[in-house]
CSV table of C-alpha atoms in Angstrom, one decimal:
chain,number,residue,atom,x,y,z
A,292,MET,CA,-14.8,17.5,-3.9
A,293,SER,CA,-12.0,19.9,-2.8
A,294,GLU,CA,-9.1,21.3,-4.7
A,295,LEU,CA,-5.8,20.5,-3.0
A,296,GLY,CA,-4.2,23.6,-4.5
A,297,GLN,CA,-6.5,25.8,-2.4
A,298,ASN,CA,-4.9,24.4,0.8
A,299,ARG,CA,-1.2,24.4,0.0
A,300,SER,CA,-0.6,26.8,2.8
A,301,ALA,CA,-1.7,24.1,5.3
A,302,ARG,CA,1.4,22.0,4.5
A,303,VAL,CA,4.0,21.0,7.1
A,304,GLU,CA,7.3,20.3,5.4
A,305,SER,CA,9.1,19.0,8.3
A,306,ALA,CA,7.7,19.5,11.8
A,307,PRO,CA,5.3,16.8,13.0
A,308,ARG,CA,2.5,19.0,14.2
A,309,ARG,CA,-1.2,19.4,13.6
A,310,SER,CA,-2.5,21.9,11.1
A,311,ASP,CA,-5.7,23.7,12.0
A,312,ASP,CA,-6.8,23.4,8.4
A,313,THR,CA,-6.3,19.6,8.3
A,314,PRO,CA,-7.4,18.2,11.7
A,315,GLY,CA,-6.1,14.8,12.6
A,316,PHE,CA,-3.1,15.0,10.2
A,317,ASP,CA,0.4,14.2,11.4
A,318,GLY,CA,2.5,16.9,9.9
A,319,ALA,CA,5.2,14.5,8.8
A,320,THR,CA,2.7,12.4,7.1
A,321,LEU,CA,1.0,15.4,5.4
A,322,ALA,CA,4.4,16.6,4.3
A,323,SER,CA,5.1,13.1,2.8
A,324,SER,CA,1.8,13.1,1.0
A,325,THR,CA,2.1,16.6,-0.3
A,326,LEU,CA,5.7,16.0,-1.4
A,327,LEU,CA,4.3,13.1,-3.5
A,328,LEU,CA,1.8,15.4,-5.0
A,329,ASP,CA,4.5,18.0,-5.8
A,330,GLU,CA,6.5,15.2,-7.5
A,331,GLN,CA,3.4,14.4,-9.6
A,332,GLU,CA,3.1,18.0,-10.7
A,333,GLY,CA,6.8,18.2,-11.5
A,334,ARG,CA,7.6,20.7,-8.7
A,335,HIS,CA,10.2,18.4,-7.1
A,336,GLN,CA,12.1,16.6,-10.0
A,337,ALA,CA,13.7,13.6,-8.5
A,338,PRO,CA,17.2,12.9,-9.9
A,339,ARG,CA,17.1,10.5,-12.8
A,340,CYS,CA,19.1,7.3,-13.2
A,341,ALA,CA,21.4,7.3,-16.2
A,342,GLN,CA,23.6,4.6,-17.7
A,343,SER,CA,26.8,5.9,-19.2
A,344,THR,CA,28.6,4.2,-22.1
A,345,ASP,CA,31.8,5.4,-20.5
A,346,HIS,CA,31.4,3.0,-17.6
A,347,PRO,CA,30.6,-0.7,-17.2
A,348,ALA,CA,27.0,-1.8,-17.9
A,349,GLY,CA,24.8,-1.6,-14.9
A,350,GLN,CA,26.5,1.5,-13.4
A,351,LEU,CA,24.0,3.6,-11.5
A,352,ILE,CA,24.5,7.4,-11.6
A,353,LEU,CA,22.3,9.7,-9.6
A,354,ASN,CA,22.2,13.0,-11.6
A,355,LYS,CA,22.4,16.4,-10.0
A,356,GLN,CA,25.7,15.8,-8.3
A,357,MET,CA,26.4,13.1,-11.0
A,358,LYS,CA,27.8,11.0,-8.3
A,359,VAL,CA,28.5,7.4,-9.1
A,360,VAL,CA,26.9,5.3,-6.3
A,361,ASN,CA,27.3,1.8,-7.6
A,362,MET,CA,30.0,1.0,-10.2
A,363,ASP,CA,28.7,-2.5,-10.8
A,364,GLN,CA,25.2,-3.9,-10.4
A,365,ARG,CA,26.7,-7.2,-9.5
A,366,GLU,CA,28.2,-5.6,-6.4
A,367,ARG,CA,25.7,-4.2,-4.0
A,368,PRO,CA,26.5,-0.8,-2.4
A,369,SER,CA,28.0,-0.8,1.0
A,370,PRO,CA,26.1,0.6,4.0
A,371,HIS,CA,28.3,3.7,3.9
A,372,GLU,CA,27.5,4.2,0.1
A,373,ILE,CA,23.8,3.8,0.8
A,374,ARG,CA,23.8,6.3,3.6
A,375,ARG,CA,25.8,8.8,1.5
A,376,ALA,CA,23.4,8.4,-1.4
A,377,GLN,CA,20.5,9.1,0.9
A,378,GLN,CA,22.3,12.2,2.3
A,379,ASP,CA,23.0,13.4,-1.2
A,380,ASN,CA,19.4,12.9,-2.4
A,381,PRO,CA,17.1,13.9,0.6
A,382,LYS,CA,14.1,14.6,-1.6
A,383,ILE,CA,13.8,11.1,-3.1
A,384,ARG,CA,11.5,8.8,-1.1
A,385,GLU,CA,13.1,5.6,0.3
A,386,HIS,CA,11.1,3.2,-1.9
A,387,ASP,CA,12.3,5.1,-5.1
A,388,LEU,CA,15.9,5.6,-3.9
A,389,ALA,CA,16.3,1.9,-3.2
A,390,ALA,CA,15.1,1.0,-6.7
A,391,ARG,CA,17.6,3.5,-8.2
A,392,LEU,CA,20.4,1.9,-6.1
A,393,GLY,CA,19.4,-1.6,-7.2
A,394,ILE,CA,18.7,-2.7,-3.7
A,395,SER,CA,15.6,-3.5,-1.6
A,396,GLU,CA,14.0,-0.9,0.7
A,397,ALA,CA,14.9,-3.1,3.7
A,398,GLU,CA,18.6,-3.0,2.7
A,399,LEU,CA,18.4,0.8,2.5
A,400,VAL,CA,16.9,1.0,6.1
A,401,ALA,CA,19.3,-1.6,7.5
A,402,ALA,CA,22.3,0.5,6.3
A,403,HIS,CA,21.3,3.0,9.1
A,404,CYS,CA,21.5,0.4,12.0
A,405,GLY,CA,23.3,2.2,14.8
A,406,GLN,CA,22.8,5.5,13.0
A,407,GLY,CA,19.1,6.1,13.4
A,408,ALA,CA,17.7,2.6,12.9
A,409,ILE,CA,17.3,-0.3,15.3
A,410,ARG,CA,16.5,-3.8,14.2
A,411,VAL,CA,13.4,-5.2,15.8
A,412,GLU,CA,12.0,-8.7,15.6
A,413,PRO,CA,8.9,-9.0,13.3
A,414,ARG,CA,6.9,-10.6,16.1
A,415,VAL,CA,3.5,-9.5,14.7
A,416,ASN,CA,1.4,-10.6,17.7
A,417,ASP,CA,3.6,-8.8,20.2
A,418,LEU,CA,3.7,-5.7,18.0
A,419,LEU,CA,-0.1,-5.5,17.6
A,420,THR,CA,-0.8,-6.0,21.3
A,421,GLY,CA,1.8,-3.3,22.2
A,422,LEU,CA,0.7,-0.7,19.6
A,423,GLU,CA,-2.6,0.1,21.2
A,424,ALA,CA,-0.8,1.8,24.1
A,425,VAL,CA,1.1,4.0,21.6
A,426,GLY,CA,-2.2,5.7,20.7
A,427,GLU,CA,-2.9,7.6,17.5
A,428,VAL,CA,-0.5,6.8,14.7
A,429,VAL,CA,-0.5,6.4,10.9
A,430,ALA,CA,-0.8,2.9,9.5
A,431,HIS,CA,0.9,2.7,6.1
A,432,THR,CA,0.5,-0.2,3.6
A,433,ARG,CA,1.5,-0.1,-0.1
A,434,ASN,CA,2.2,-2.1,-3.2
A,435,GLU,CA,4.0,-1.0,-6.3
A,436,SER,CA,1.0,1.0,-7.6
A,437,ALA,CA,-0.9,2.2,-4.5
A,438,VAL,CA,-0.2,3.7,-1.1
A,439,HIS,CA,-2.8,3.5,1.6
A,440,GLU,CA,-2.6,5.4,4.9
A,441,LYS,CA,-5.0,5.4,7.8
A,442,ILE,CA,-4.8,7.6,10.9
A,443,GLY,CA,-6.0,6.0,14.2
A,444,VAL,CA,-5.4,3.6,17.0
A,445,TYR,CA,-4.5,-0.1,16.7
A,446,ASP,CA,-7.4,-1.5,18.7
A,447,LYS,CA,-9.6,-4.6,18.6
A,448,VAL,CA,-6.6,-6.8,17.8
A,449,VAL,CA,-7.0,-10.5,17.0
A,450,THR,CA,-3.7,-12.4,17.1
A,451,GLY,CA,-2.8,-15.6,15.3
A,452,ASN,CA,0.1,-17.4,13.8
A,453,LYS,CA,-1.4,-17.7,10.3
A,454,HIS,CA,-3.5,-14.6,10.3
A,455,ALA,CA,-3.7,-11.5,12.6
A,456,LEU,CA,-6.4,-8.8,12.5
A,457,VAL,CA,-6.9,-5.2,13.6
A,458,LEU,CA,-10.6,-4.4,13.5
A,459,GLY,CA,-10.6,-0.8,14.8
A,460,ASP,CA,-12.9,1.9,13.6
A,461,ASP,CA,-10.1,3.7,11.7
A,462,ILE,CA,-7.3,1.1,11.4
A,463,ASP,CA,-8.5,-2.2,9.7
A,464,LEU,CA,-5.9,-4.7,8.8
A,465,ARG,CA,-5.6,-8.3,7.6
A,466,ILE,CA,-2.0,-9.5,8.3
A,467,PHE,CA,-0.1,-12.6,7.3
A,468,PRO,CA,2.7,-12.9,9.9
A,469,LYS,CA,4.8,-15.6,8.3
A,470,VAL,CA,5.6,-13.2,5.4
A,471,TRP,CA,7.1,-10.6,7.7
A,472,ALA,CA,10.9,-11.2,7.9
A,473,HIS,CA,12.7,-7.9,8.8
A,474,GLY,CA,11.7,-5.1,11.1
A,475,PHE,CA,13.2,-1.7,12.1
A,476,ALA,CA,12.5,1.2,14.4
A,477,VAL,CA,13.6,4.3,12.5
A,478,GLU,CA,14.3,7.7,13.9
A,479,LYS,CA,15.0,10.6,11.6
A,480,ARG,CA,16.1,14.1,12.7
A,481,ASN,CA,15.6,17.3,10.8
A,482,GLY,CA,17.0,20.1,13.0
A,483,LYS,CA,15.0,20.0,16.2
A,484,ASP,CA,12.2,17.8,14.7
A,485,VAL,CA,12.2,14.0,15.0
A,486,SER,CA,10.1,11.5,13.1
A,487,ARG,CA,9.7,8.0,14.4
A,488,SER,CA,8.4,4.9,12.7
A,489,LEU,CA,8.3,1.1,12.8
A,490,GLN,CA,8.9,-0.5,9.4
A,491,PHE,CA,8.5,-4.2,8.4
A,492,PHE,CA,9.6,-6.0,5.3
A,493,ASP,CA,9.4,-9.5,3.7
A,494,ALA,CA,12.3,-11.8,3.0
A,495,ALA,CA,12.9,-10.0,-0.3
A,496,GLY,CA,13.1,-6.6,1.4
A,497,LYS,CA,9.8,-5.3,0.1
A,498,ALA,CA,7.8,-3.1,2.5
A,499,MET,CA,4.8,-4.9,4.1
A,500,HIS,CA,3.6,-2.4,6.7
A,501,LYS,CA,4.8,0.8,8.5
A,502,VAL,CA,3.6,2.6,11.6
A,503,GLN,CA,4.4,6.3,11.7
A,504,LEU,CA,4.2,8.2,15.0
A,505,GLY,CA,2.4,11.5,15.2
A,506,PRO,CA,2.0,14.4,17.7
A,507,ALA,CA,-0.7,12.5,19.7
A,508,SER,CA,1.4,9.3,20.0
A,509,ASN,CA,2.6,8.1,23.4
A,510,LEU,CA,6.4,8.2,23.1
A,511,ASP,CA,7.0,6.3,26.3
A,512,ALA,CA,4.8,3.4,25.2
A,513,TYR,CA,6.6,3.4,21.8
A,514,GLN,CA,10.0,3.3,23.3
A,515,LYS,CA,9.0,0.5,25.6
A,516,LEU,CA,7.6,-1.5,22.6
A,517,VAL,CA,10.8,-1.0,20.7
A,518,ALA,CA,12.9,-2.2,23.7
A,519,GLU,CA,10.8,-5.3,23.9
A,520,LEU,CA,11.1,-6.1,20.2
A,521,GLU,CA,14.8,-5.1,19.8
A,522,SER,CA,16.8,-7.8,18.0
A,523,THR,CA,20.2,-9.1,19.1
A,524,ASN,CA,21.3,-8.7,15.5
A,525,GLN,CA,22.1,-5.1,14.7
A,526,GLU,CA,24.2,-5.6,11.5
A,527,PRO,CA,23.7,-3.0,8.8
A,528,ILE,CA,23.5,-5.6,6.1
A,529,ILE,CA,20.7,-8.1,5.4
A,530,VAL,CA,20.7,-11.2,3.2
A,531,PHE,CA,18.6,-10.6,0.1
A,532,LYS,CA,16.2,-13.3,-0.9
A,533,ALA,CA,14.0,-13.6,-4.0
A,534,SER,CA,10.3,-12.8,-3.7
A,535,GLY,CA,8.0,-15.8,-3.0
A,536,ALA,CA,5.1,-16.7,-5.2
A,537,ASN,CA,2.3,-14.1,-5.3
A,538,ASP,CA,-1.2,-15.5,-5.1
A,539,ASP,CA,-2.5,-12.8,-7.4
A,540,ALA,CA,-0.1,-13.7,-10.2
A,541,GLU,CA,-1.0,-15.8,-13.1
A,542,VAL,CA,-1.2,-19.6,-12.5
A,543,PRO,CA,0.5,-21.2,-15.6
A,544,ASP,CA,-1.3,-24.6,-15.7
A,545,GLN,CA,-5.0,-23.9,-15.8
A,546,ALA,CA,-6.9,-26.8,-14.4
A,547,ALA,CA,-10.5,-25.7,-14.1
A,548,THR,CA,-13.0,-25.4,-16.9
A,549,VAL,CA,-15.5,-22.5,-17.3
A,550,LYS,CA,-18.2,-24.9,-16.2
A,551,ASP,CA,-16.4,-25.8,-13.0
A,552,LEU,CA,-15.7,-22.2,-12.2
A,553,ARG,CA,-19.3,-21.0,-12.8
A,554,GLU,CA,-20.7,-23.9,-10.7
A,555,CYS,CA,-18.4,-23.1,-7.8
A,556,TRP,CA,-18.9,-19.4,-8.1
A,557,SER,CA,-22.6,-19.7,-8.0
A,558,GLN,CA,-22.4,-21.7,-4.7
A,559,LEU,CA,-20.5,-19.0,-2.8
A,560,THR,CA,-22.3,-17.7,0.3
A,561,ASP,CA,-19.6,-15.4,1.7
A,562,VAL,CA,-17.0,-13.3,-0.1
A,563,HIS,CA,-14.2,-14.8,2.1
A,564,GLN,CA,-14.8,-18.1,0.4
A,565,PHE,CA,-13.5,-16.7,-2.9
A,566,PHE,CA,-9.8,-17.3,-2.2
A,567,ASP,CA,-10.3,-20.9,-1.2
A,568,MET,CA,-12.3,-21.4,-4.4
A,569,LEU,CA,-9.4,-20.1,-6.4
A,570,LYS,CA,-7.0,-22.4,-4.7
A,571,ARG,CA,-9.2,-25.5,-5.3
A,572,LEU,CA,-9.6,-24.6,-9.0
A,573,LYS,CA,-5.9,-23.6,-9.4
A,574,LEU,CA,-6.8,-20.3,-10.9
A,575,SER,CA,-5.5,-16.8,-10.2
A,576,ARG,CA,-7.9,-14.1,-9.4
A,577,ARG,CA,-7.6,-12.4,-12.8
A,578,GLU,CA,-7.9,-15.7,-14.7
A,579,ALA,CA,-11.2,-16.3,-12.8
A,580,VAL,CA,-12.7,-13.0,-13.6
A,581,ARG,CA,-11.7,-13.3,-17.2
A,582,MET,CA,-13.2,-16.8,-17.5
A,583,VAL,CA,-16.4,-16.7,-15.5
A,584,GLY,CA,-18.5,-14.6,-17.9
A,585,GLU,CA,-20.5,-11.4,-17.6
A,586,VAL,CA,-23.1,-12.7,-15.2
A,587,TYR,CA,-20.4,-12.5,-12.5
A,588,ALA,CA,-17.7,-10.2,-14.0
A,589,TRP,CA,-17.5,-7.6,-16.8
A,590,ALA,CA,-14.6,-5.5,-18.0
A,591,LEU,CA,-14.7,-1.8,-17.5
A,592,GLU,CA,-12.9,1.1,-19.2
A,593,LYS,CA,-9.7,2.1,-17.4
A,594,ASP,CA,-11.1,5.5,-16.4
A,595,ALA,CA,-13.9,3.7,-14.5
A,596,ILE,CA,-11.9,4.0,-11.2
A,597,GLY,CA,-11.6,7.8,-11.6
A,598,ALA,CA,-15.3,8.0,-12.4
A,599,MET,CA,-16.1,6.0,-9.3
A,600,PHE,CA,-14.0,8.3,-7.1
A,601,GLN,CA,-15.7,11.4,-8.5
A,602,GLN,CA,-19.2,10.0,-8.0
A,603,ALA,CA,-18.6,8.5,-4.6
A,604,ALA,CA,-17.1,11.8,-3.3
A,605,GLU,CA,-19.9,13.9,-4.8
A,606,ASP,CA,-22.6,11.7,-3.2
A,607,GLU,CA,-20.6,11.2,0.1
A,608,MET,CA,-21.1,7.5,-0.5
A,609,PRO,CA,-19.4,5.3,2.1
A,610,ILE,CA,-17.1,2.8,0.3
A,611,MET,CA,-14.5,0.2,1.3
A,612,CYS,CA,-11.0,0.6,-0.2
A,613,PHE,CA,-8.6,-2.3,0.0
A,614,VAL,CA,-4.8,-2.0,-0.8
A,615,GLY,CA,-2.5,-4.9,0.0
A,616,ASN,CA,0.7,-6.9,-0.6
A,617,ARG,CA,1.8,-10.4,0.4
A,618,GLY,CA,2.0,-9.6,4.1
A,619,CYS,CA,-0.8,-7.1,4.8
A,620,ILE,CA,-4.1,-5.8,3.5
A,621,GLN,CA,-5.3,-2.4,4.7
A,622,ILE,CA,-8.9,-1.2,4.5
A,623,HIS,CA,-10.7,2.1,4.5
A,624,SER,CA,-14.4,2.1,5.3
A,625,GLY,CA,-16.3,5.3,4.9
A,626,PRO,CA,-16.9,8.3,2.6
A,627,ILE,CA,-14.2,10.1,0.7
A,628,LYS,CA,-14.1,13.8,0.3
A,629,TRP,CA,-10.9,15.5,-0.8
A,630,VAL,CA,-9.9,14.0,-4.1
A,631,LYS,CA,-7.3,15.4,-6.5
A,632,THR,CA,-6.0,13.9,-9.8
A,633,ILE,CA,-2.6,15.0,-10.9
A,634,GLY,CA,-1.5,13.4,-14.2
A,635,PRO,CA,-2.0,9.6,-13.8
A,636,TRP,CA,-2.3,9.8,-10.0
A,637,ILE,CA,-5.5,9.8,-8.1
A,638,ASN,CA,-5.0,11.2,-4.6
A,639,VAL,CA,-7.3,11.2,-1.5
A,640,LEU,CA,-6.2,13.4,1.4
A,641,ASP,CA,-9.0,13.2,3.9
A,642,GLU,CA,-8.8,13.7,7.7
A,643,THR,CA,-8.0,10.1,8.6
A,644,PHE,CA,-7.4,8.5,5.1
A,645,HIS,CA,-4.7,9.2,2.5
A,646,LEU,CA,-4.5,7.3,-0.8
A,647,HIS,CA,-2.2,7.6,-3.8
A,648,LEU,CA,-3.2,5.5,-6.8
A,649,GLY,CA,-1.0,5.3,-9.9
A,650,THR,CA,-3.6,4.7,-12.7
A,651,HIS,CA,-0.8,4.4,-15.3
A,652,HIS,CA,-0.1,1.0,-13.8
A,653,ILE,CA,-3.7,-0.2,-14.3
A,654,ILE,CA,-4.1,-2.5,-17.3
A,655,GLU,CA,-7.5,-4.0,-16.6
A,656,VAL,CA,-10.5,-3.0,-14.5
A,657,TRP,CA,-13.3,-5.4,-13.7
A,658,ALA,CA,-16.6,-5.2,-11.9
A,659,VAL,CA,-17.1,-8.5,-10.1
A,660,ARG,CA,-20.3,-9.9,-8.6
A,661,LYS,CA,-20.2,-12.5,-5.8
A,662,PRO,CA,-23.2,-14.3,-4.3
A,663,THR,CA,-23.6,-14.2,-0.5
A,664,LYS,CA,-26.2,-15.3,1.9
A,665,ASP,CA,-27.3,-11.6,2.1
A,666,GLY,CA,-27.6,-11.2,-1.7
A,667,HIS,CA,-24.9,-10.6,-4.2
A,668,VAL,CA,-22.1,-7.9,-3.6
A,669,THR,CA,-20.2,-6.1,-6.3
A,670,SER,CA,-16.5,-5.1,-6.2
A,671,LEU,CA,-14.4,-3.0,-8.5
A,672,GLU,CA,-10.9,-4.5,-9.1
A,673,ALA,CA,-7.9,-3.0,-10.9
A,674,TYR,CA,-5.0,-5.2,-12.2
A,675,ASP,CA,-1.5,-4.5,-13.3
A,676,ALA,CA,0.5,-5.9,-16.2
A,677,ASP,CA,1.5,-9.0,-14.1
A,678,GLY,CA,-2.0,-9.9,-13.3
A,679,LYS,CA,-1.7,-8.7,-9.7
A,680,MET,CA,-4.6,-6.8,-8.1
A,681,ILE,CA,-3.6,-3.3,-7.3
A,682,ILE,CA,-6.7,-2.1,-5.5
A,683,GLN,CA,-10.3,-3.2,-4.7
A,684,PHE,CA,-13.5,-1.4,-3.8
A,685,PHE,CA,-16.9,-2.3,-2.3
A,686,GLY,CA,-19.8,-0.4,-1.0
A,687,LYS,CA,-19.5,-0.2,2.8
A,688,ARG,CA,-21.5,-2.9,4.5
A,689,ARG,CA,-21.4,-5.1,7.6
A,690,GLU,CA,-21.8,-8.8,7.9
A,691,GLY,CA,-25.5,-9.6,7.6
A,692,GLU,CA,-26.3,-6.5,5.6
A,693,GLY,CA,-27.2,-6.4,1.9
A,694,GLU,CA,-25.3,-4.3,-0.6
A,695,ARG,CA,-26.0,-0.6,-0.7
A,696,GLU,CA,-28.3,0.2,-3.6
A,697,ASP,CA,-26.4,3.4,-4.5
A,698,TRP,CA,-23.1,1.5,-4.8
A,699,ARG,CA,-24.6,-1.3,-6.8
A,700,PHE,CA,-26.1,1.3,-9.2
A,701,LEU,CA,-22.8,3.1,-9.5
A,702,ALA,CA,-20.8,-0.2,-10.2
A,703,GLU,CA,-23.4,-1.3,-12.8
A,704,THR,CA,-23.4,2.0,-14.7
A,705,LEU,CA,-19.7,2.6,-15.0
A,706,PRO,CA,-18.4,2.5,-18.6
A,707,ARG,CA,-18.0,-1.1,-19.9
A,708,ILE,CA,-15.7,-2.5,-22.5
A,709,PRO,CA,-18.0,-4.0,-25.2
A,710,GLY,CA,-17.2,-7.2,-27.1
A,711,PRO,CA,-15.9,-10.6,-26.3
A,712,THR,CA,-13.3,-9.4,-23.7
A,713,ALA,CA,-16.2,-8.7,-21.3
A,714,ALA,CA,-17.9,-12.0,-21.8
């Protein structure tokens, strides 16, 4: 396990270039990741939101310049106001700035249409088939509590209207195209340096997936792909829609009994049957693991995830790490090496894999055992306060292979929560 602090000199704060100390990294991506680490350590203090009693309720003030950005939460900021806020606060990441402005991240990006952003159609199949020619890029998928980045090529693409797949050695994705509603090609200049990315959002403006170009990317292929996907609508405003239902959220009217659940669970022969089982029984994932009993699921202490990272890194154990949202699930398969915990954040900064996990959002951790035709497999699953799964881990395995014994031993020996909550 490496100490990130020993390698601070390897950072690239703006120029997208490779660092000899961190082969395979795109400098812009490394800068983004290390800036996040700096924020965790308090080195870059993002301006705080404040509500003033001297102004109408809902007023948003970004401290430092103390500039009033939005005088009334009922009135969304104009594209000009959004761009000005971003110019005045360049150190704040887009996801966080959008939240501070009371808008979606897609609205923040859309405000730059014609000024560094181009609307593109979210035609997932055309995107995936065109990305292979772009070469090495950074695939970025996040939810509110975890950010997952993989460096590689979009190859071994399987297209489809309901589901699309990328099954490459480095980039491994499960995509739900109907959820993707807005897309942008974004170009940012910092002096002579230029960063380029494709960014896709759902109808509520939440980020589903992003593709960041690096020094080894094929710029001609990228520009050709952007031209093919470019939308006729280049307005800097999008219509905001409420989020759709989340399959991981709690299902209010529980229909299944414990007996029904255990019977169906025991008949699983493939982990991919699990979601269909939940739909049939009208249960959320968290309800199911709470109900089924400790033969199949047991509650763990919240620090079990950190303990797993530490042991897996020390043993160079290949694991699978899943982070997803409504529109995309991204998977890392392989060992982890460079792990650094800063406050509540667990950070992985390996050659082709970056992860930032906010453990302060974790409310429950479960070890979950599922039967398959190759024997049972064990996952670790972390849930937030809304019952949504933040992150999931397995031992690395391929179809037809049994579970790794070292992973199974690790999962079964992590600290458990005693008592009825684990039953």
